XYZ file of C-alpha atoms in Angstrom:
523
model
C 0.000 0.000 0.000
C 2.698 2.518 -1.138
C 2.118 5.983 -0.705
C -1.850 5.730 0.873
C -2.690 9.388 0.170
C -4.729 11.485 3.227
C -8.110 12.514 2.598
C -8.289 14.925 -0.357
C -10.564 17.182 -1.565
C -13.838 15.588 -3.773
C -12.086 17.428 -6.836
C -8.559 15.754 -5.892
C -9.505 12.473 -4.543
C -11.397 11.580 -7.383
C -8.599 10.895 -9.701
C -5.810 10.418 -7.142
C -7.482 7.979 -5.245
C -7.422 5.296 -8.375
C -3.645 5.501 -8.500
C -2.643 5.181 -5.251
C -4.419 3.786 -1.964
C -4.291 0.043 -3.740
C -2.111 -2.391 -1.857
C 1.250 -3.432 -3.442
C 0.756 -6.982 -4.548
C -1.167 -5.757 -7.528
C 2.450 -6.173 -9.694
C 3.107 -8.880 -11.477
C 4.668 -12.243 -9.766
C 7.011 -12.588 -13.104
C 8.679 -9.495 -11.959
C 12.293 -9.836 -11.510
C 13.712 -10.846 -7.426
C 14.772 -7.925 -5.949
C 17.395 -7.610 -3.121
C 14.739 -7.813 -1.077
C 13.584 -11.081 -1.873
C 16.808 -12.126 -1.711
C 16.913 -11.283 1.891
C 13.285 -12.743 2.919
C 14.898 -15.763 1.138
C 18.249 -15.534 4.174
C 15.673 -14.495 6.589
C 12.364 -16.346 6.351
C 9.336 -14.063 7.877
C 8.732 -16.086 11.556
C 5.485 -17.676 11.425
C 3.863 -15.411 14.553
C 4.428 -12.465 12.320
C 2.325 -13.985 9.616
C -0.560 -15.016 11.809
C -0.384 -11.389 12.980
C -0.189 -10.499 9.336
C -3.697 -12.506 8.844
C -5.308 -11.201 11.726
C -4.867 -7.457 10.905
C -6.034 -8.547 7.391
C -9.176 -10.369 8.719
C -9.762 -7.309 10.917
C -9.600 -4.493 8.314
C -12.719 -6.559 6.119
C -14.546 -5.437 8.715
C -14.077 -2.193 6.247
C -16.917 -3.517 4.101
C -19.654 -2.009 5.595
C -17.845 1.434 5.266
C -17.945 0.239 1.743
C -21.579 -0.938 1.849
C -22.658 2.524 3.445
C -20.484 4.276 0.213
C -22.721 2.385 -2.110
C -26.129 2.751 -0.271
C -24.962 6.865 -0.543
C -23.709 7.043 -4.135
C -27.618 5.001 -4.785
C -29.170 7.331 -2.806
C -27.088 10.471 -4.478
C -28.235 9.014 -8.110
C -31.830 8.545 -6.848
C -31.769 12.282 -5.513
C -29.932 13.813 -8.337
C -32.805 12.273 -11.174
C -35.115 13.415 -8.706
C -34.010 16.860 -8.647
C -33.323 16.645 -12.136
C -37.210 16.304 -12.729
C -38.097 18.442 -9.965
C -36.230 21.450 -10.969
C -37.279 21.150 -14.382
C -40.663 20.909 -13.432
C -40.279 23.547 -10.897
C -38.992 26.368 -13.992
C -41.795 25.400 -16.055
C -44.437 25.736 -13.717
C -42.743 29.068 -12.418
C -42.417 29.888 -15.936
C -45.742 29.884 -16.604
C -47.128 31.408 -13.444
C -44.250 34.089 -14.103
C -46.846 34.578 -17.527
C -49.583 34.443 -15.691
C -49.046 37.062 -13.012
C -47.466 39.220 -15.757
C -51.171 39.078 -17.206
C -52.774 39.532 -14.233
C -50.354 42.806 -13.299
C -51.909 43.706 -16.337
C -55.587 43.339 -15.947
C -54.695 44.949 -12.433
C -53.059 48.315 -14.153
C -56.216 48.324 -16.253
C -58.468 48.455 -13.366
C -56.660 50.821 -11.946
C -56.660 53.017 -14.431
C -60.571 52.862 -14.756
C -60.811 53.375 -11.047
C -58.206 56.145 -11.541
C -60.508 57.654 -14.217
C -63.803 57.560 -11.978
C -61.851 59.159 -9.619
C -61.084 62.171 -11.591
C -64.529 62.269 -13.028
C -65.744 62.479 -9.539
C -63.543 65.473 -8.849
C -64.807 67.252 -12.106
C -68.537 66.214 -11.166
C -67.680 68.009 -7.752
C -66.510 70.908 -8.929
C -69.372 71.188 -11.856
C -72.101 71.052 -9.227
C -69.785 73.222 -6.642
C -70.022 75.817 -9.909
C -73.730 75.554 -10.477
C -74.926 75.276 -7.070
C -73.101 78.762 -6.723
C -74.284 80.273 -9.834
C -77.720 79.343 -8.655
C -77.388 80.288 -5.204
C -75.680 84.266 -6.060
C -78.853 84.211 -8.326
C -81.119 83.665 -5.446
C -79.427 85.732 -3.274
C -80.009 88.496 -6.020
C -83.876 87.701 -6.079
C -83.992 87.939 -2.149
C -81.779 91.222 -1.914
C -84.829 92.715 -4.235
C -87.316 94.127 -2.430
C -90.908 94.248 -4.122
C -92.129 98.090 -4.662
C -94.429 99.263 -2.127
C -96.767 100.455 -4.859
C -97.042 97.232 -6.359
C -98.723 95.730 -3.226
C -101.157 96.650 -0.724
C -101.115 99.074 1.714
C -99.861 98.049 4.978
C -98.664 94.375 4.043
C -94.799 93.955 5.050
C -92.124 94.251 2.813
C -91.606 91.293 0.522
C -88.749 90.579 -2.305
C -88.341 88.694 -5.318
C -87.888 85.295 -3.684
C -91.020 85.348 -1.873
C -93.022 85.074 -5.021
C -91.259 81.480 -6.117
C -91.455 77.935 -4.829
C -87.425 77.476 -3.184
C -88.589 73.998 -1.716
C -87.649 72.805 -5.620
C -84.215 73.636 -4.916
C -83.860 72.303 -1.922
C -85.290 69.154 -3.308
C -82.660 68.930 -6.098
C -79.824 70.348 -4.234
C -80.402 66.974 -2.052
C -80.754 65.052 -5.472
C -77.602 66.161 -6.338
C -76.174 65.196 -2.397
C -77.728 61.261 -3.190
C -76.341 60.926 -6.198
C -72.841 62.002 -5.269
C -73.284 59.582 -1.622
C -74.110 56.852 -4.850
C -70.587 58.098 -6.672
C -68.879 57.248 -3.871
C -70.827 53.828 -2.890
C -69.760 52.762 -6.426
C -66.297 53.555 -5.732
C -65.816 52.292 -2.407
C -67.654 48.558 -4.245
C -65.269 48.865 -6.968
C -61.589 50.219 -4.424
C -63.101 47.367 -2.053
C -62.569 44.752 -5.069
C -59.156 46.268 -6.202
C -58.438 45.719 -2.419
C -59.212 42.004 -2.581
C -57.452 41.812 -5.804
C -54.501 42.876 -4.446
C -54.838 41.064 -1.574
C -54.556 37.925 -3.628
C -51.674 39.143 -6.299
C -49.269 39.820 -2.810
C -50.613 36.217 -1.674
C -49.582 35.081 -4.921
C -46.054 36.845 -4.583
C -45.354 36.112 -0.745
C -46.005 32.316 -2.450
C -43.911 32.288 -5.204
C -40.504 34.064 -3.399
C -41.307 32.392 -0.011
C -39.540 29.205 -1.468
C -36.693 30.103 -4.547
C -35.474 27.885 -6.891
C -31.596 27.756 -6.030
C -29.313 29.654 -8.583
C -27.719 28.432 -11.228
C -24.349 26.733 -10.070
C -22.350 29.618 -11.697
C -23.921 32.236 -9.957
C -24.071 30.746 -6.034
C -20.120 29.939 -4.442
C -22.194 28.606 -0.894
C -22.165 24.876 -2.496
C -20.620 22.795 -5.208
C -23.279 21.768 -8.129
C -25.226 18.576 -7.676
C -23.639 17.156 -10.783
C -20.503 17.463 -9.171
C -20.988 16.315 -6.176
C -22.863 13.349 -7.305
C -19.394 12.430 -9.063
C -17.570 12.530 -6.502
C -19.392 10.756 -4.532
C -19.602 7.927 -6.913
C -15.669 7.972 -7.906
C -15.789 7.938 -3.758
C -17.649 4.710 -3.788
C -15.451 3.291 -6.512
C -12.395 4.052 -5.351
C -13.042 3.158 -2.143
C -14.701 -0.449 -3.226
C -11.337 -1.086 -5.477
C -9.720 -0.364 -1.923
C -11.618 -2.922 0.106
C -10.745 -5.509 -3.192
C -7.342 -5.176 -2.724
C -7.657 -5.574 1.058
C -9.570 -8.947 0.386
C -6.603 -9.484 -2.024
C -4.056 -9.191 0.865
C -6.223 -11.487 3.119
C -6.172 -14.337 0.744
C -2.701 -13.658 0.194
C -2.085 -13.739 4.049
C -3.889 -17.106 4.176
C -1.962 -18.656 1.661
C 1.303 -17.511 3.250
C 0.072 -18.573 6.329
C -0.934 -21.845 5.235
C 2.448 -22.630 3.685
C 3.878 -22.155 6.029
C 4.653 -24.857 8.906
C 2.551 -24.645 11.393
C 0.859 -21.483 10.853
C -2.463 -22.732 10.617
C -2.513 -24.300 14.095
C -0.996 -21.314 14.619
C -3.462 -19.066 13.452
C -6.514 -21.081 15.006
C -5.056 -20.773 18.555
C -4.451 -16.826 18.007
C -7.790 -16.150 17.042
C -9.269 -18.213 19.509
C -7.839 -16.660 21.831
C -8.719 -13.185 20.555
C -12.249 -13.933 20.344
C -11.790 -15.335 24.317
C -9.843 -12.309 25.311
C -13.058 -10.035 23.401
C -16.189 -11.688 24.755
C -16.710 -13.242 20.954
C -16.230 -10.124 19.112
C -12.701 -10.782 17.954
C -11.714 -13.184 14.942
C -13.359 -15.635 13.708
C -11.745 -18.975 13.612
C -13.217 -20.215 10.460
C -12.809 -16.621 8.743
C -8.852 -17.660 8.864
C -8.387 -20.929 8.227
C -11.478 -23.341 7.869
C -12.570 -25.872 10.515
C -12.988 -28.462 7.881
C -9.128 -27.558 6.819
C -8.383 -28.881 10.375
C -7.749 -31.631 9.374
C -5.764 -31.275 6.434
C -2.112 -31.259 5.998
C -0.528 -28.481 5.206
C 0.319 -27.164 1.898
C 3.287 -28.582 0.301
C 5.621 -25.798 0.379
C 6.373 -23.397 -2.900
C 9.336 -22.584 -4.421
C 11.914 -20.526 -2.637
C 11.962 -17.863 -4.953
C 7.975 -17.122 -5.065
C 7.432 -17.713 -1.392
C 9.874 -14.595 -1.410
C 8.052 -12.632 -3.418
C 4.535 -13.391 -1.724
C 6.092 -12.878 1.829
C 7.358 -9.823 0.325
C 4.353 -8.562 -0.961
C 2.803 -9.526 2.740
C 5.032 -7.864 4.711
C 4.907 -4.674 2.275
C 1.256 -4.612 2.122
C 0.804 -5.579 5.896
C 2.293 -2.125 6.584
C -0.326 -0.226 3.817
C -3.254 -1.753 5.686
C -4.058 0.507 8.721
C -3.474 3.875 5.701
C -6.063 1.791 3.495
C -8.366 1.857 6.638
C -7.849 5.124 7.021
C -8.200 6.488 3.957
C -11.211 4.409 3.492
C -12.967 6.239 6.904
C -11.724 9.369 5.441
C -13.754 9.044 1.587
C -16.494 8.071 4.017
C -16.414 10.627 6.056
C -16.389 12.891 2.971
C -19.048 11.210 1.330
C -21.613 11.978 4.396
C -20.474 15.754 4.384
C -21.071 16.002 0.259
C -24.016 13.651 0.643
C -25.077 15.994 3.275
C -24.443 18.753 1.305
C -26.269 17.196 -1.876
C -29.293 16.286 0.381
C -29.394 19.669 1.297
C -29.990 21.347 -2.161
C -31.861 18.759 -3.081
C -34.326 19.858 -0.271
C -34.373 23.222 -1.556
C -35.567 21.871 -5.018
C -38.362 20.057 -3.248
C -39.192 22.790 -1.040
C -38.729 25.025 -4.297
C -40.970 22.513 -6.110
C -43.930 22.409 -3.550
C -44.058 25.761 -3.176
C -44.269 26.383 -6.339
C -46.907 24.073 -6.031
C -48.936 26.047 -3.569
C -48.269 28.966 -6.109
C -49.939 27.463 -8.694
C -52.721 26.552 -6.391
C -53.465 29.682 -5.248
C -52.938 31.121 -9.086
C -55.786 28.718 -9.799
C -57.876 30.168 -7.150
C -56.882 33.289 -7.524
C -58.040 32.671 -11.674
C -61.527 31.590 -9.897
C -62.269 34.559 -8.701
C -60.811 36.820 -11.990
C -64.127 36.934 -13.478
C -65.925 38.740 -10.549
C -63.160 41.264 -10.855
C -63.301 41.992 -14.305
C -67.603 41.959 -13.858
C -67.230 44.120 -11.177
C -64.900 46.750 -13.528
C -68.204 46.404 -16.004
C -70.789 47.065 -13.221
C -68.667 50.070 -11.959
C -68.513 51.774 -15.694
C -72.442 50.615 -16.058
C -73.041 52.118 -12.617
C -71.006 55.089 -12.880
C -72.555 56.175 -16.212
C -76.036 55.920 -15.138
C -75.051 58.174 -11.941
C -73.182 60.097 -13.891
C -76.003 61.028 -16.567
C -78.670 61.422 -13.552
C -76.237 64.024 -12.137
C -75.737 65.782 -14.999
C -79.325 65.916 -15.673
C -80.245 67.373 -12.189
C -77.394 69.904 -13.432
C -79.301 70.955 -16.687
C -82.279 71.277 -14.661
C -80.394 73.738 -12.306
C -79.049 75.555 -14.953
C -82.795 76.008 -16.715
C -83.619 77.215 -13.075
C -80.697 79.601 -12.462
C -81.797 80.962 -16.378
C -85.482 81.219 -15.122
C -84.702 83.204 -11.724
C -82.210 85.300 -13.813
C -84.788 86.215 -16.227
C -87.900 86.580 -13.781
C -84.962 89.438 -12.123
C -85.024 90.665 -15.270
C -88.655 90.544 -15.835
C -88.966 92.734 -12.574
C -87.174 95.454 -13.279
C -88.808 95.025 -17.126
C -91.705 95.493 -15.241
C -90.733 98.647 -13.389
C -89.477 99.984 -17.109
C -92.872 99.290 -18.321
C -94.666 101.006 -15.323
C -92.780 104.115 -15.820
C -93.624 103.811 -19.503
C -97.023 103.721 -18.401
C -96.831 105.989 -16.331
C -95.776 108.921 -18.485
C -98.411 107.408 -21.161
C -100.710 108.157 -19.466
C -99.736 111.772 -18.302
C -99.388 112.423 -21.630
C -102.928 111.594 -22.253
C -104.147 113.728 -19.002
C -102.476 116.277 -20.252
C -103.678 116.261 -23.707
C -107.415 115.957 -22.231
C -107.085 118.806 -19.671
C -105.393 120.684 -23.010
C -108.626 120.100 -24.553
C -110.779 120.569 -21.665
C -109.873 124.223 -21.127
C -110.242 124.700 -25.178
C -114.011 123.320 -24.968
C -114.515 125.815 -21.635
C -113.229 128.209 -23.982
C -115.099 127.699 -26.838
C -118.346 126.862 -24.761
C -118.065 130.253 -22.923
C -117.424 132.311 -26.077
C -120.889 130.193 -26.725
C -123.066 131.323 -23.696
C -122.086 134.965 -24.511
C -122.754 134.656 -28.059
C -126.418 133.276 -27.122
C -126.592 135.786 -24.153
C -125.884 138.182 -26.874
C -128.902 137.153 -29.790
C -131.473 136.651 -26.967
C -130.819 140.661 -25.862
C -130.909 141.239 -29.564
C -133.579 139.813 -31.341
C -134.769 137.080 -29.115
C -137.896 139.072 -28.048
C -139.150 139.125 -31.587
C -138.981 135.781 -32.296
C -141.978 133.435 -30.726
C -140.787 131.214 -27.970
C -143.019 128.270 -29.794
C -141.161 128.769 -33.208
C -138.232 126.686 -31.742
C -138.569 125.406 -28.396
C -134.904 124.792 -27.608
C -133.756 128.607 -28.506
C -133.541 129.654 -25.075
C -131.958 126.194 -24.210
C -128.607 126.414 -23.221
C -124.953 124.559 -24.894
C -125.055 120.777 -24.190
C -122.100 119.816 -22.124
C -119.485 117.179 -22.599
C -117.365 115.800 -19.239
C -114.482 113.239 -19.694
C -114.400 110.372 -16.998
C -112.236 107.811 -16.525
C -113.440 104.312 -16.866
C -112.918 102.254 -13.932
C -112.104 98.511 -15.094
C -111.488 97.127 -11.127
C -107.647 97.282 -11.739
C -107.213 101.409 -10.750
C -105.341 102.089 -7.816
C -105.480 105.347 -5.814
C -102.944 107.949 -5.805
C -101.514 109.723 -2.894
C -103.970 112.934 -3.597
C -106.768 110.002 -3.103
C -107.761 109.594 -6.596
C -107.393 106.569 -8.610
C -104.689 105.990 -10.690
C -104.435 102.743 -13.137
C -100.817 103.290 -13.076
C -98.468 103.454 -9.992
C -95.928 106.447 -9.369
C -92.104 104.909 -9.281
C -89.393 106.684 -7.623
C -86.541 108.184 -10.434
C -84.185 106.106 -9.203
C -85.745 102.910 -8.949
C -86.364 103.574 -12.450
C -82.971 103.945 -13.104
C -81.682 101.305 -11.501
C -83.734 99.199 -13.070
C -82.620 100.410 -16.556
C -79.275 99.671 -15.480
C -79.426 96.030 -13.998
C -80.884 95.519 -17.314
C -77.827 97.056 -19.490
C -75.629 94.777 -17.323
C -77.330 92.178 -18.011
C -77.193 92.379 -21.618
C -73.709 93.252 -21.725
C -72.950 89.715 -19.885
């Protein structure tokens, strides 16, 4: 066992291990004697030393099941590396195509949002629309109510009244609380639709926490923390080869120890006696009698003996291999060793692909779950746009409708002071026309008195000789003509206490009237 290396390195051992660690009498017989021989030849090897020889060489097969446990690993390594062959492959598919998946579903999600995103500015413009109206409608109002009704257009003694007493302001109460409902029904519809955003996020991070809580390792190239499966599995298995080729040529030396042994005069009493007293001396745990030399051998004469010249070289090869044995041992506790820690750390990756594997597993489990529920979130995008639209043309109608009322009030303001316009044009119509009669009034006095003198005048003249039966109606006097004012129930009376069909308007109500009027035409 020349040169029986120390435990290397998986990398090392592997193609070391082949070359050396094999005990010597692996050369050929044929080979010329060396000096040595030559001496074992002038100094035979005593016959104790021999049995010694075959004891140690009976003792070190106990080695096998250090070989037995290499196989049962390097089995156990293949089994684990096709397993993790197919479950790593299976493991990048499947992560693959949930990797497409959730790249779909980020998708659908980023639509959503951006319709829930749109709503949500809609809702802002919708709020400031009706915050614009409302206000337009509400300085209107405030207009009709800072306008006080005209005395003269209403009955003595009642209080003072303006504009807005005159219309029915329940109506915009009642739509002004339309408008409220509607907008509380903007915002249930968005709080339906955030709530199932909510949920669908909810179940994309579930899907995430899934998919990282258990990574597939890293490519061998990128992770330093372990060697690659592939190459530990090799060295585990030139492990188990080298060391089986080990525990051959230990068997090798055994049979070679028995053979010198049994050529050897009186070894094989010999060798009985020692080993039954070793397995006295160790409670039955030592050597085994018939593992050395067989009880039906017992019996048997010894071998005849061999040449001089090869019993040389065999007790040579014995005594040189006899002193490899305990570094075979050794080295074959060492591989072992080594093959548990690689095994160890091959088992350990290996769990990572499984635990890689089922979650992955679980991943695509709760993508399947998570694609069983995809179709109430996508309805519930349609109900919110179906929803929203509805609301959203109810709104706007109660908006037109404020805006025809904010267009009525503003022209019934303008109406009024049309009104007071048309009073005052009344007004002056109709001095005209008292001034025109009392014009022609004082002409018909005039023309009627000029008339009584004129008659006064004949009768003093020549009335006495005309006969008071010729024409009855001489001495009658003018007939007489008085303008009155018709009375059709709508005449008012004036501060002198007549009755005026027309009221009297202050100038400057008049005028600022006219001018509330010019603004508003101008706007």
């Amino acid at each position: 066992m020349a040169n029986s290396p120390s435990h290397r390195s998986p990398a090392s051992s592997t193609s070391a291990g082949r070359d050396s660690g094999s005990l010597s009498h692996s050369r050929d017989r044929h080979d010329p004697p060396s000096s040595t021989s030559a001496d074992a030849v002038a100094n035979p090897v005593p016959v104790e030393t021999l049995v010694e020889h075959l004891l140690a060489a009976k003792r070190s097969l106990s080695s096998i099941t250090a070989v037995l446990r290499a196989n049962e690993i390097a089995t156990d390594a293949r089994q684990a590396h096709e397993e993790a062959v197919v479950l790593y492959a299976e493991t990048q598919f499947l992560q693959h195509a949930i990797s497409e998946q959730l790249a779909l579903l980020l998708k659908v999600r980023r639509g959503l949002k951006r319709t829930y995103d749109a709503g949500k500015r809609d809702f802002k413009n919708l709020v400031k629309t009706m915050d614009a109206t409302n206000e337009k409608l509400q300085e209107t109002m405030a207009m009709l109510k800072n306008t006080t009704v005209e005395s003269v257009f209403r009955p003595p003694g009642e209080e003072r009244r303006n504009l807005m007493d005159f219309v029915d302001e329940k109506s915009v109460h009642v739509m002004v609380e339309a408008l409220k409902q509607s907008l509380g029904e903007l915002q249930s519809i968005q709080t339906s639709f955030d709530g199932d955003l909510l949920r669908f996020d909810d179940d994309l991070r579930a899907l995430k926490k899934t998919i990282t809580a258990s990574p597939l390792p890293r490519i061998p190239s990128d992770s330093s923390a372990y060697d690659p499966i592939p190459e530990l599995l090799g060295s585990l298995v030139d492990h188990s080869h080298c060391m089986a080729q080990l525990l051959t040529s230990l068997t090798k030396h055994f049979d070679l120890c028995v053979t010198a042994v049994r050529t050897t005069e009186g070894g094989a009493a010999l060798a009985r006696r020692r080993a039954a007293e070793v397995m006295q001396s160790q409670g039955g745990d030592g050597v085994s009698i018939s593992g050395v030399i067989a009880d039906q051998e017992s019996h048997m004469p010894d071998l005849d003996p061999i040449t001089s010249q090869d019993r040389a070289d065999m007790l040579e090869i014995v005594v040189s291999d006899a002193s490899e044995v305990d570094s075979v041992i050794q080295e074959l506790n060492e591989r072992l060793q080594a093959m548990e820690e690689e095994f160890s750390a091959m088992t350990q990756q290996t769990e990572q692909i499984k635990a890689a594997f089922l979650g992955t597993l679980d991943a695509f489990n709760t993508l399947e779950e998570m694609g069983g529920r995809m179709a109430s979130y996508i309805a519930s995008e349609a109900e919110f746009l179906q929803r929203w639209e509805d609301e959203r043309y109810t709104i706007y109608n109660k908006l037109g409708e404020m805006d025809d009322l904010r267009d009525f009030y503003e022209k019934y303001s303008n109406a009024y002071d049309n009104l007071i316009l048309e009073v005052e044009r009344r007004r002056m119509v109709e001095d005209k026309i008292t001034s025109i009669w009392k014009k022609a009034k004082d002409n018909v006095d005039k023309l009627m008195e000029n008339d009584r003198r004129e008659r006064e005048g004949f009768r003093q003249d020549i009335g006495e000789f005309i006969p008071t039966d010729l024409w009855p109606g001489m001495d009658g006097g003018m007939k007489r003509w008085e303008l009155v004012a018709v009375d059709d129930g709508t005449a008012e009376d004036d501060a002198s206490g007549g009755q005026r069909s027309t009221p009297a308007l202050d100038r400057s109500v008049v005028d600022a009237a006219r001018d509330r009027l010019d603004r508003s035409q101008q706007r």
